[in-house]
């Protein structure tokens, strides 16, 4: 994603002669990049979200449809995007709920021209079971992703089992045995039974 943010196709968006031209360039570039990032080994599939963002934090255009989310103030919505757009901004990584879509693993990289931040490239991958399976292959243990949504937890991705195991893990995460709001306050070690199998579980908060 960092390499893509430096390509002429991305930087050209910020030299367009009109807002309409910029949106067309941004949309075409986002569509192309969405296909290209499918080659990233960690994901192995197209990104759900590729967007080019203005310096003030608004989406110029994204993949899928030229006018979809255009003008949306993601700089205000997501602190990680605002951080990347700072004058000394660096690439950021976050997990966000993007509208009605599922949770996304969001990477935001500042786009610079002549040393100044002109905007950002934002790429989001759905946190699907393939993400957990890929991580499990790398670290050698089963992996799941828990997310806090208001006063409860959801399970978006799990490398072991099927939907039944997800529901059992979700039920555990929302039970008093899991510790409630304390679940994400530090590393938690416990045992959980999923579909009759006992698992030694470590819950580690994501940055």
PDB file of C-alpha atoms in Angstrom:
ATOM      1  CA  UNK A   1       0.000   0.000   0.000  1.00  0.00           C
ATOM      2  CA  UNK A   2       2.876   2.369   0.759  1.00  0.00           C
ATOM      3  CA  UNK A   3       4.353   1.741  -2.691  1.00  0.00           C
ATOM      4  CA  UNK A   4       0.966   2.359  -4.323  1.00  0.00           C
ATOM      5  CA  UNK A   5       0.655   5.747  -2.582  1.00  0.00           C
ATOM      6  CA  UNK A   6       3.789   6.908  -4.410  1.00  0.00           C
ATOM      7  CA  UNK A   7       2.686   5.935  -7.918  1.00  0.00           C
ATOM      8  CA  UNK A   8       2.027   8.605 -10.576  1.00  0.00           C
ATOM      9  CA  UNK A   9      -1.589   7.421 -10.894  1.00  0.00           C
ATOM     10  CA  UNK A  10      -2.275   8.346  -7.257  1.00  0.00           C
ATOM     11  CA  UNK A  11      -0.339  11.610  -7.143  1.00  0.00           C
ATOM     12  CA  UNK A  12      -1.988  12.727 -10.411  1.00  0.00           C
ATOM     13  CA  UNK A  13      -5.330  12.937  -8.590  1.00  0.00           C
ATOM     14  CA  UNK A  14      -4.030  15.929  -6.644  1.00  0.00           C
ATOM     15  CA  UNK A  15      -3.037  17.881  -9.767  1.00  0.00           C
ATOM     16  CA  UNK A  16      -6.349  17.483 -11.600  1.00  0.00           C
ATOM     17  CA  UNK A  17      -7.829  20.638 -13.123  1.00  0.00           C
ATOM     18  CA  UNK A  18     -11.296  20.208 -11.635  1.00  0.00           C
ATOM     19  CA  UNK A  19     -13.158  18.356  -8.899  1.00  0.00           C
ATOM     20  CA  UNK A  20     -14.864  16.199 -11.517  1.00  0.00           C
ATOM     21  CA  UNK A  21     -11.545  15.274 -13.134  1.00  0.00           C
ATOM     22  CA  UNK A  22     -10.064  14.466  -9.729  1.00  0.00           C
ATOM     23  CA  UNK A  23     -12.989  12.204  -8.872  1.00  0.00           C
ATOM     24  CA  UNK A  24     -12.750  10.349 -12.184  1.00  0.00           C
ATOM     25  CA  UNK A  25      -9.011   9.842 -11.788  1.00  0.00           C
ATOM     26  CA  UNK A  26      -9.436   8.752  -8.175  1.00  0.00           C
ATOM     27  CA  UNK A  27     -12.168   6.268  -9.065  1.00  0.00           C
ATOM     28  CA  UNK A  28     -10.221   4.715 -11.946  1.00  0.00           C
ATOM     29  CA  UNK A  29      -7.097   4.474  -9.804  1.00  0.00           C
ATOM     30  CA  UNK A  30      -8.997   2.959  -6.870  1.00  0.00           C
ATOM     31  CA  UNK A  31     -10.567   0.323  -9.133  1.00  0.00           C
ATOM     32  CA  UNK A  32      -7.159  -0.623 -10.516  1.00  0.00           C
ATOM     33  CA  UNK A  33      -5.492  -0.737  -7.101  1.00  0.00           C
ATOM     34  CA  UNK A  34      -8.280  -2.879  -5.663  1.00  0.00           C
ATOM     35  CA  UNK A  35      -7.323  -5.561  -8.174  1.00  0.00           C
ATOM     36  CA  UNK A  36      -3.591  -5.115  -7.678  1.00  0.00           C
ATOM     37  CA  UNK A  37      -3.604  -5.471  -3.888  1.00  0.00           C
ATOM     38  CA  UNK A  38      -5.214  -8.890  -4.299  1.00  0.00           C
ATOM     39  CA  UNK A  39      -1.646 -10.123  -4.745  1.00  0.00           C
ATOM     40  CA  UNK A  40      -0.720  -9.215  -1.157  1.00  0.00           C
ATOM     41  CA  UNK A  41       0.104 -12.633   0.370  1.00  0.00           C
ATOM     42  CA  UNK A  42      -1.607 -11.904   3.699  1.00  0.00           C
ATOM     43  CA  UNK A  43      -4.994 -11.457   2.053  1.00  0.00           C
ATOM     44  CA  UNK A  44      -4.954 -13.106  -1.343  1.00  0.00           C
ATOM     45  CA  UNK A  45      -8.158 -11.364  -2.463  1.00  0.00           C
ATOM     46  CA  UNK A  46      -9.289  -7.886  -3.553  1.00  0.00           C
ATOM     47  CA  UNK A  47      -9.616  -5.149  -0.969  1.00  0.00           C
ATOM     48  CA  UNK A  48     -13.191  -4.232  -0.099  1.00  0.00           C
ATOM     49  CA  UNK A  49     -12.297  -0.559   0.137  1.00  0.00           C
ATOM     50  CA  UNK A  50      -9.754   1.511  -1.789  1.00  0.00           C
ATOM     51  CA  UNK A  51     -10.223   5.269  -1.497  1.00  0.00           C
ATOM     52  CA  UNK A  52      -8.237   8.391  -2.205  1.00  0.00           C
ATOM     53  CA  UNK A  53      -8.693  11.050   0.448  1.00  0.00           C
ATOM     54  CA  UNK A  54      -8.147  14.802   0.258  1.00  0.00           C
ATOM     55  CA  UNK A  55      -5.853  16.691   2.624  1.00  0.00           C
ATOM     56  CA  UNK A  56      -8.868  17.789   4.678  1.00  0.00           C
ATOM     57  CA  UNK A  57      -9.989  14.198   5.196  1.00  0.00           C
ATOM     58  CA  UNK A  58     -12.808  13.835   2.648  1.00  0.00           C
ATOM     59  CA  UNK A  59     -13.050  10.924   0.216  1.00  0.00           C
ATOM     60  CA  UNK A  60     -12.461  12.092  -3.352  1.00  0.00           C
ATOM     61  CA  UNK A  61     -13.548   8.721  -4.754  1.00  0.00           C
ATOM     62  CA  UNK A  62     -13.384   5.052  -3.916  1.00  0.00           C
ATOM     63  CA  UNK A  63     -13.623   1.752  -5.749  1.00  0.00           C
ATOM     64  CA  UNK A  64     -16.934   0.073  -6.589  1.00  0.00           C
ATOM     65  CA  UNK A  65     -18.857   3.201  -7.698  1.00  0.00           C
ATOM     66  CA  UNK A  66     -17.622   6.658  -8.701  1.00  0.00           C
ATOM     67  CA  UNK A  67     -19.884   8.664  -6.401  1.00  0.00           C
ATOM     68  CA  UNK A  68     -20.187   6.221  -3.511  1.00  0.00           C
ATOM     69  CA  UNK A  69     -18.956   7.829  -0.256  1.00  0.00           C
ATOM     70  CA  UNK A  70     -17.635  10.860  -2.181  1.00  0.00           C
ATOM     71  CA  UNK A  71     -17.219  13.749   0.240  1.00  0.00           C
ATOM     72  CA  UNK A  72     -17.451  11.529   3.320  1.00  0.00           C
ATOM     73  CA  UNK A  73     -15.348  13.004   6.132  1.00  0.00           C
ATOM     74  CA  UNK A  74     -13.276   9.975   7.109  1.00  0.00           C
ATOM     75  CA  UNK A  75     -10.700  12.260   8.689  1.00  0.00           C
ATOM     76  CA  UNK A  76     -13.262  13.140  11.332  1.00  0.00           C
ATOM     77  CA  UNK A  77     -14.678   9.613  11.607  1.00  0.00           C
ATOM     78  CA  UNK A  78     -11.428   7.734  12.064  1.00  0.00           C
ATOM     79  CA  UNK A  79      -8.520   8.958  14.175  1.00  0.00           C
ATOM     80  CA  UNK A  80      -6.057   6.811  12.230  1.00  0.00           C
ATOM     81  CA  UNK A  81      -6.920   8.653   8.996  1.00  0.00           C
ATOM     82  CA  UNK A  82      -6.516  12.049  10.667  1.00  0.00           C
ATOM     83  CA  UNK A  83      -3.161  10.923  12.031  1.00  0.00           C
ATOM     84  CA  UNK A  84      -1.908   9.915   8.580  1.00  0.00           C
ATOM     85  CA  UNK A  85      -2.917  13.333   7.186  1.00  0.00           C
ATOM     86  CA  UNK A  86      -0.824  15.298   9.657  1.00  0.00           C
ATOM     87  CA  UNK A  87       2.124  17.259   8.148  1.00  0.00           C
ATOM     88  CA  UNK A  88       4.465  14.631   9.568  1.00  0.00           C
ATOM     89  CA  UNK A  89       1.947  11.830   9.002  1.00  0.00           C
ATOM     90  CA  UNK A  90       2.991   8.204   8.792  1.00  0.00           C
ATOM     91  CA  UNK A  91       1.159   5.105   7.572  1.00  0.00           C
ATOM     92  CA  UNK A  92      -1.451   3.929  10.072  1.00  0.00           C
ATOM     93  CA  UNK A  93      -3.288   0.654  10.638  1.00  0.00           C
ATOM     94  CA  UNK A  94      -6.627   0.332  12.378  1.00  0.00           C
ATOM     95  CA  UNK A  95      -9.790  -1.778  12.609  1.00  0.00           C
ATOM     96  CA  UNK A  96     -12.958   0.155  11.829  1.00  0.00           C
ATOM     97  CA  UNK A  97     -16.658  -0.400  11.199  1.00  0.00           C
ATOM     98  CA  UNK A  98     -17.165   1.267   7.828  1.00  0.00           C
ATOM     99  CA  UNK A  99     -20.859   2.029   7.569  1.00  0.00           C
ATOM    100  CA  UNK A 100     -23.034  -1.055   7.248  1.00  0.00           C
ATOM    101  CA  UNK A 101     -20.137  -3.188   6.076  1.00  0.00           C
ATOM    102  CA  UNK A 102     -18.351  -5.615   8.333  1.00  0.00           C
ATOM    103  CA  UNK A 103     -15.218  -4.621  10.169  1.00  0.00           C
ATOM    104  CA  UNK A 104     -12.283  -3.637   7.997  1.00  0.00           C
ATOM    105  CA  UNK A 105      -8.571  -3.783   8.597  1.00  0.00           C
ATOM    106  CA  UNK A 106      -7.786  -0.257   7.422  1.00  0.00           C
ATOM    107  CA  UNK A 107      -4.402   0.961   6.220  1.00  0.00           C
ATOM    108  CA  UNK A 108      -3.986   4.689   5.510  1.00  0.00           C
ATOM    109  CA  UNK A 109      -0.853   6.018   3.835  1.00  0.00           C
ATOM    110  CA  UNK A 110      -0.136   9.733   3.304  1.00  0.00           C
ATOM    111  CA  UNK A 111       0.357  10.881  -0.296  1.00  0.00           C
ATOM    112  CA  UNK A 112       3.151  13.428  -0.581  1.00  0.00           C
ATOM    113  CA  UNK A 113       4.086  15.817  -3.353  1.00  0.00           C
ATOM    114  CA  UNK A 114       7.131  18.073  -3.074  1.00  0.00           C
ATOM    115  CA  UNK A 115       7.483  16.978   0.534  1.00  0.00           C
ATOM    116  CA  UNK A 116       3.976  18.010   1.563  1.00  0.00           C
ATOM    117  CA  UNK A 117       1.050  15.777   2.471  1.00  0.00           C
ATOM    118  CA  UNK A 118      -1.592  16.289  -0.217  1.00  0.00           C
ATOM    119  CA  UNK A 119      -3.962  13.544   0.860  1.00  0.00           C
ATOM    120  CA  UNK A 120      -3.968   9.832   1.588  1.00  0.00           C
ATOM    121  CA  UNK A 121      -4.557   6.409   0.125  1.00  0.00           C
ATOM    122  CA  UNK A 122      -6.919   4.334   2.251  1.00  0.00           C
ATOM    123  CA  UNK A 123      -7.204   0.558   1.789  1.00  0.00           C
ATOM    124  CA  UNK A 124      -9.525  -1.692   3.794  1.00  0.00           C
ATOM    125  CA  UNK A 125      -9.623  -5.494   3.883  1.00  0.00           C
ATOM    126  CA  UNK A 126     -12.632  -7.296   5.302  1.00  0.00           C
ATOM    127  CA  UNK A 127     -11.829  -9.215   8.467  1.00  0.00           C
ATOM    128  CA  UNK A 128     -13.054 -12.552   7.141  1.00  0.00           C
ATOM    129  CA  UNK A 129     -12.113 -16.103   8.103  1.00  0.00           C
ATOM    130  CA  UNK A 130      -9.309 -16.048   5.526  1.00  0.00           C
ATOM    131  CA  UNK A 131      -7.505 -13.417   7.625  1.00  0.00           C
ATOM    132  CA  UNK A 132      -7.541 -15.690  10.682  1.00  0.00           C
ATOM    133  CA  UNK A 133      -6.496 -18.717   8.663  1.00  0.00           C
ATOM    134  CA  UNK A 134      -3.558 -16.847   7.160  1.00  0.00           C
ATOM    135  CA  UNK A 135      -2.441 -15.624  10.575  1.00  0.00           C
ATOM    136  CA  UNK A 136      -2.859 -19.124  12.022  1.00  0.00           C
ATOM    137  CA  UNK A 137      -0.570 -20.548   9.342  1.00  0.00           C
ATOM    138  CA  UNK A 138       2.074 -17.965  10.196  1.00  0.00           C
ATOM    139  CA  UNK A 139       2.076 -18.306  13.991  1.00  0.00           C
ATOM    140  CA  UNK A 140       1.051 -21.958  14.279  1.00  0.00           C
ATOM    141  CA  UNK A 141      -2.056 -21.607  16.471  1.00  0.00           C
ATOM    142  CA  UNK A 142      -5.723 -20.939  15.771  1.00  0.00           C
ATOM    143  CA  UNK A 143      -6.711 -17.260  15.594  1.00  0.00           C
ATOM    144  CA  UNK A 144      -9.954 -15.336  16.030  1.00  0.00           C
ATOM    145  CA  UNK A 145     -10.861 -11.658  15.882  1.00  0.00           C
ATOM    146  CA  UNK A 146     -13.163 -10.206  18.561  1.00  0.00           C
ATOM    147  CA  UNK A 147     -14.566  -6.686  18.199  1.00  0.00           C
ATOM    148  CA  UNK A 148     -16.335  -4.518  20.738  1.00  0.00           C
ATOM    149  CA  UNK A 149     -19.551  -3.013  19.387  1.00  0.00           C
ATOM    150  CA  UNK A 150     -21.115  -0.795  22.003  1.00  0.00           C
ATOM    151  CA  UNK A 151     -21.727  -2.920  25.086  1.00  0.00           C
ATOM    152  CA  UNK A 152     -21.154  -6.306  23.460  1.00  0.00           C
ATOM    153  CA  UNK A 153     -18.561  -8.277  21.521  1.00  0.00           C
ATOM    154  CA  UNK A 154     -18.777  -9.861  18.067  1.00  0.00           C
ATOM    155  CA  UNK A 155     -16.657 -12.492  16.329  1.00  0.00           C
ATOM    156  CA  UNK A 156     -15.789 -11.542  12.755  1.00  0.00           C
ATOM    157  CA  UNK A 157     -13.122 -14.067  11.897  1.00  0.00           C
ATOM    158  CA  UNK A 158     -12.100 -17.480  13.218  1.00  0.00           C
ATOM    159  CA  UNK A 159      -9.597 -19.965  11.814  1.00  0.00           C
ATOM    160  CA  UNK A 160     -11.128 -23.006  13.553  1.00  0.00           C
ATOM    161  CA  UNK A 161     -14.535 -24.530  12.944  1.00  0.00           C
ATOM    162  CA  UNK A 162     -17.598 -23.012  11.303  1.00  0.00           C
ATOM    163  CA  UNK A 163     -20.410 -20.632  12.251  1.00  0.00           C
ATOM    164  CA  UNK A 164     -21.361 -22.717  15.296  1.00  0.00           C
ATOM    165  CA  UNK A 165     -17.908 -22.185  16.813  1.00  0.00           C
ATOM    166  CA  UNK A 166     -18.161 -18.451  16.136  1.00  0.00           C
ATOM    167  CA  UNK A 167     -21.464 -18.316  17.988  1.00  0.00           C
ATOM    168  CA  UNK A 168     -20.006 -20.234  20.919  1.00  0.00           C
ATOM    169  CA  UNK A 169     -16.990 -17.921  21.094  1.00  0.00           C
ATOM    170  CA  UNK A 170     -19.268 -14.878  20.883  1.00  0.00           C
ATOM    171  CA  UNK A 171     -21.419 -16.260  23.705  1.00  0.00           C
ATOM    172  CA  UNK A 172     -18.336 -16.762  25.861  1.00  0.00           C
ATOM    173  CA  UNK A 173     -16.985 -13.263  25.129  1.00  0.00           C
ATOM    174  CA  UNK A 174     -20.307 -11.743  26.237  1.00  0.00           C
ATOM    175  CA  UNK A 175     -20.627 -13.894  29.359  1.00  0.00           C
ATOM    176  CA  UNK A 176     -19.577 -12.850  32.895  1.00  0.00           C
ATOM    177  CA  UNK A 177     -16.878 -15.528  32.731  1.00  0.00           C
ATOM    178  CA  UNK A 178     -14.992 -13.490  30.117  1.00  0.00           C
ATOM    179  CA  UNK A 179     -14.744 -10.447  32.369  1.00  0.00           C
ATOM    180  CA  UNK A 180     -17.017  -8.017  30.539  1.00  0.00           C
ATOM    181  CA  UNK A 181     -15.373  -4.644  29.866  1.00  0.00           C
ATOM    182  CA  UNK A 182     -12.080  -5.932  31.287  1.00  0.00           C
ATOM    183  CA  UNK A 183     -11.647  -8.377  28.401  1.00  0.00           C
ATOM    184  CA  UNK A 184      -9.674  -5.893  26.293  1.00  0.00           C
ATOM    185  CA  UNK A 185      -7.763  -4.191  29.113  1.00  0.00           C
ATOM    186  CA  UNK A 186      -4.839  -6.571  29.088  1.00  0.00           C
ATOM    187  CA  UNK A 187      -3.771 -10.067  28.129  1.00  0.00           C
ATOM    188  CA  UNK A 188      -6.291 -12.645  29.288  1.00  0.00           C
ATOM    189  CA  UNK A 189      -5.461 -16.359  29.537  1.00  0.00           C
ATOM    190  CA  UNK A 190      -8.327 -18.814  29.919  1.00  0.00           C
ATOM    191  CA  UNK A 191      -9.915 -22.003  28.592  1.00  0.00           C
ATOM    192  CA  UNK A 192     -12.860 -22.079  26.197  1.00  0.00           C
ATOM    193  CA  UNK A 193     -14.817 -25.048  24.852  1.00  0.00           C
ATOM    194  CA  UNK A 194     -15.871 -24.836  21.199  1.00  0.00           C
ATOM    195  CA  UNK A 195     -17.889 -27.698  19.715  1.00  0.00           C
ATOM    196  CA  UNK A 196     -16.655 -30.071  22.426  1.00  0.00           C
ATOM    197  CA  UNK A 197     -12.997 -29.173  21.980  1.00  0.00           C
ATOM    198  CA  UNK A 198     -11.084 -27.413  24.776  1.00  0.00           C
ATOM    199  CA  UNK A 199      -8.891 -24.478  23.772  1.00  0.00           C
ATOM    200  CA  UNK A 200      -6.296 -22.630  25.813  1.00  0.00           C
ATOM    201  CA  UNK A 201      -7.079 -19.028  24.851  1.00  0.00           C
ATOM    202  CA  UNK A 202      -5.056 -15.850  25.061  1.00  0.00           C
ATOM    203  CA  UNK A 203      -6.926 -12.595  24.374  1.00  0.00           C
ATOM    204  CA  UNK A 204      -4.541  -9.821  23.281  1.00  0.00           C
ATOM    205  CA  UNK A 205      -5.827  -6.259  22.612  1.00  0.00           C
ATOM    206  CA  UNK A 206      -5.038  -5.035  19.102  1.00  0.00           C
ATOM    207  CA  UNK A 207      -3.307  -1.656  18.769  1.00  0.00           C
TER     208      UNK A 207
END
